[in-house]
XYZ file of N, CA and C in Angstrom:
252
model
N 243.043 163.191 -84.026
C 242.476 163.925 -85.140
C 242.756 163.146 -86.421
N 241.784 163.151 -87.302
C 241.981 162.489 -88.585
C 241.918 163.524 -89.712
N 242.139 163.069 -90.936
C 242.183 163.979 -92.081
C 240.855 164.700 -92.301
N 239.761 164.014 -92.014
C 238.450 164.637 -92.178
C 238.289 165.818 -91.217
N 238.659 165.621 -89.962
C 238.572 166.699 -88.973
C 239.499 167.856 -89.331
N 240.714 167.524 -89.769
C 241.671 168.551 -90.161
C 241.138 169.358 -91.343
N 240.575 168.682 -92.313
C 240.001 169.367 -93.470
C 238.874 170.308 -93.086
N 238.036 169.874 -92.151
C 236.939 170.722 -91.681
C 237.472 171.971 -90.982
N 238.503 171.804 -90.173
C 239.095 172.943 -89.463
C 239.712 173.924 -90.447
N 240.406 173.405 -91.447
C 241.009 174.266 -92.467
C 239.916 175.042 -93.200
N 238.860 174.357 -93.612
C 237.765 175.017 -94.335
C 237.083 176.072 -93.462
N 236.801 175.736 -92.210
C 236.139 176.684 -91.308
C 236.971 177.948 -91.116
N 238.273 177.777 -90.894
C 239.123 178.943 -90.663
C 239.327 179.752 -91.933
N 239.394 179.078 -93.074
C 239.515 179.797 -94.345
C 238.292 180.679 -94.560
N 237.113 180.120 -94.323
C 235.867 180.874 -94.495
C 235.759 182.004 -93.466
N 236.182 181.726 -92.237
C 236.154 182.745 -91.184
C 237.015 183.953 -91.571
N 238.140 183.685 -92.241
C 239.038 184.753 -92.690
C 238.622 185.344 -94.037
N 237.517 184.808 -94.595
C 236.991 185.280 -95.884
C 238.021 185.160 -97.007
N 238.671 183.999 -97.043
C 239.653 183.685 -98.086
C 239.038 182.604 -98.972
N 239.124 182.782 -100.268
C 238.604 181.760 -101.179
C 239.588 180.600 -101.271
N 239.085 179.478 -101.762
C 239.973 178.339 -101.987
C 241.076 178.725 -102.969
N 240.721 179.457 -104.001
C 241.699 179.849 -105.015
C 242.796 180.725 -104.406
N 242.410 181.696 -103.585
C 243.400 182.585 -102.961
C 244.346 181.799 -102.052
N 243.782 180.925 -101.218
C 244.625 180.138 -100.318
C 245.522 179.190 -101.101
N 244.982 178.577 -102.127
C 245.779 177.664 -102.947
C 246.942 178.400 -103.604
N 246.688 179.570 -104.133
C 247.751 180.344 -104.775
C 248.839 180.729 -103.777
N 248.449 181.047 -102.544
C 249.426 181.435 -101.523
C 250.240 180.270 -100.996
N 249.757 179.052 -101.210
C 250.479 177.877 -100.729
C 251.167 177.103 -101.841
N 250.852 177.440 -103.075
C 251.479 176.728 -104.189
C 250.846 175.381 -104.490
N 249.639 175.164 -103.998
C 248.937 173.938 -104.351
C 247.745 174.315 -105.232
N 247.178 173.339 -105.892
C 246.042 173.640 -106.762
C 244.771 173.820 -105.933
N 243.813 174.521 -106.485
C 242.526 174.693 -105.817
C 241.840 173.349 -105.636
N 241.997 172.472 -106.625
C 241.394 171.131 -106.548
C 241.973 170.358 -105.367
N 243.298 170.429 -105.185
C 243.933 169.737 -104.062
C 243.438 170.301 -102.739
N 243.316 171.621 -102.643
C 242.802 172.239 -101.424
C 241.379 171.759 -101.152
N 240.562 171.715 -102.171
C 239.194 171.229 -102.016
C 239.198 169.781 -101.517
N 240.087 168.966 -102.059
C 240.179 167.570 -101.630
C 240.634 167.463 -100.176
N 241.547 168.346 -99.746
C 241.978 168.358 -98.344
C 240.781 168.705 -97.457
N 240.066 169.755 -97.816
C 238.926 170.195 -97.011
C 237.822 169.141 -96.945
N 237.713 168.314 -97.979
C 236.666 167.285 -98.033
C 237.177 165.885 -97.708
N 238.431 165.798 -97.270
C 239.061 164.527 -96.881
C 239.058 163.495 -98.003
N 239.184 163.962 -99.232
C 239.220 163.030 -100.357
C 240.567 163.052 -101.070
N 241.555 163.737 -100.485
C 242.881 163.795 -101.088
C 243.570 162.444 -100.890
N 244.264 161.970 -101.925
C 244.956 160.682 -101.834
C 246.214 160.775 -100.989
N 246.975 161.836 -101.170
C 248.245 161.999 -100.464
C 248.560 163.476 -100.362
N 249.010 163.903 -99.201
C 249.402 165.298 -99.011
C 250.586 165.323 -98.048
N 251.577 166.106 -98.392
C 252.763 166.211 -97.556
C 252.519 167.076 -96.327
N 253.227 166.758 -95.262
C 253.064 167.489 -94.010
C 253.481 168.948 -94.160
N 254.466 169.233 -95.000
C 254.892 170.626 -95.184
C 253.772 171.477 -95.773
N 252.968 170.901 -96.637
C 251.835 171.644 -97.202
C 250.760 171.884 -96.137
N 250.532 170.902 -95.304
C 249.563 171.059 -94.213
C 250.054 172.126 -93.236
N 251.326 172.095 -92.901
C 251.892 173.095 -91.993
C 251.744 174.485 -92.589
N 252.038 174.642 -93.868
C 251.915 175.948 -94.513
C 250.462 176.428 -94.522
N 249.534 175.538 -94.846
C 248.113 175.900 -94.815
C 247.729 176.391 -93.419
N 248.142 175.653 -92.417
C 247.811 176.022 -91.039
C 248.434 177.356 -90.658
N 249.679 177.585 -91.031
C 250.339 178.852 -90.713
C 249.589 180.025 -91.333
N 249.193 179.888 -92.595
C 248.487 180.967 -93.277
C 247.100 181.231 -92.688
N 246.536 180.221 -92.027
C 245.207 180.360 -91.440
C 245.259 180.647 -89.933
N 246.472 180.815 -89.410
C 246.607 181.095 -87.980
C 246.366 179.885 -87.099
N 246.625 178.702 -87.628
C 246.447 177.457 -86.885
C 247.801 176.857 -86.556
N 247.831 175.974 -85.575
C 249.052 175.255 -85.267
C 248.738 173.776 -85.118
N 249.728 172.963 -85.415
C 249.594 171.518 -85.280
C 250.342 171.114 -84.017
N 249.670 170.368 -83.170
C 250.277 169.920 -81.922
C 250.228 168.398 -81.881
N 251.377 167.779 -81.643
C 251.442 166.328 -81.502
C 251.526 165.998 -80.019
N 250.671 165.079 -79.584
C 250.692 164.662 -78.196
C 250.275 163.203 -78.131
N 250.651 162.523 -77.077
C 250.258 161.122 -76.954
C 248.741 160.969 -77.029
N 248.288 159.964 -77.733
C 246.870 159.782 -77.993
C 246.091 159.318 -76.766
N 246.677 158.495 -75.934
C 245.931 157.863 -74.857
C 245.867 158.668 -73.570
N 246.514 159.805 -73.515
C 246.480 160.602 -72.303
C 245.198 161.423 -72.273
N 244.468 161.303 -71.178
C 243.233 162.072 -71.036
C 243.588 163.514 -70.709
N 242.861 164.451 -71.255
C 243.156 165.858 -70.973
C 242.840 166.211 -69.527
N 243.601 167.145 -68.987
C 243.327 167.649 -67.648
C 242.192 168.665 -67.730
N 241.660 169.025 -66.582
C 240.614 170.050 -66.548
C 241.141 171.356 -67.133
N 242.389 171.690 -66.822
C 242.994 172.907 -67.362
C 243.097 172.844 -68.888
N 243.439 171.675 -69.424
C 243.506 171.507 -70.876
C 242.136 171.733 -71.508
N 241.092 171.186 -70.904
C 239.742 171.331 -71.443
C 239.269 172.775 -71.391
N 239.566 173.457 -70.298
C 239.188 174.870 -70.177
C 239.928 175.705 -71.214
N 241.225 175.449 -71.360
C 242.028 176.187 -72.339
C 241.499 175.947 -73.749
N 241.194 174.689 -74.069
C 240.677 174.365 -75.408
C 239.336 175.050 -75.650
N 238.454 175.037 -74.655
C 237.152 175.698 -74.801
C 237.317 177.195 -75.004
N 238.216 177.804 -74.250
C 238.459 179.246 -74.378
C 239.059 179.606 -75.738
N 239.845 178.721 -76.305
C 240.444 178.967 -77.614
C 239.424 178.866 -78.736
N 238.335 178.158 -78.518
C 237.306 177.987 -79.552
C 236.201 179.022 -79.443
N 236.179 179.787 -78.375
C 235.141 180.816 -78.205
C 235.473 182.086 -78.916
């Protein structure tokens, strides 16, 4: 996953929860402009703690796993079910 994909996921979930950029920014202590830059992948630098907080408030989690391992069939089914 890259910053662009992460920003899209944050924006999609924020909109799904009907939260404005301003409301989410105020709840995380970052500026609305910074949140907009995260969602559009144009932010210069952002700390992981801010990303974790954004994800927590949106009901998301960050998972680190080895990049080169192909997902199992069970992983793909679980991922598909989580997106439905």
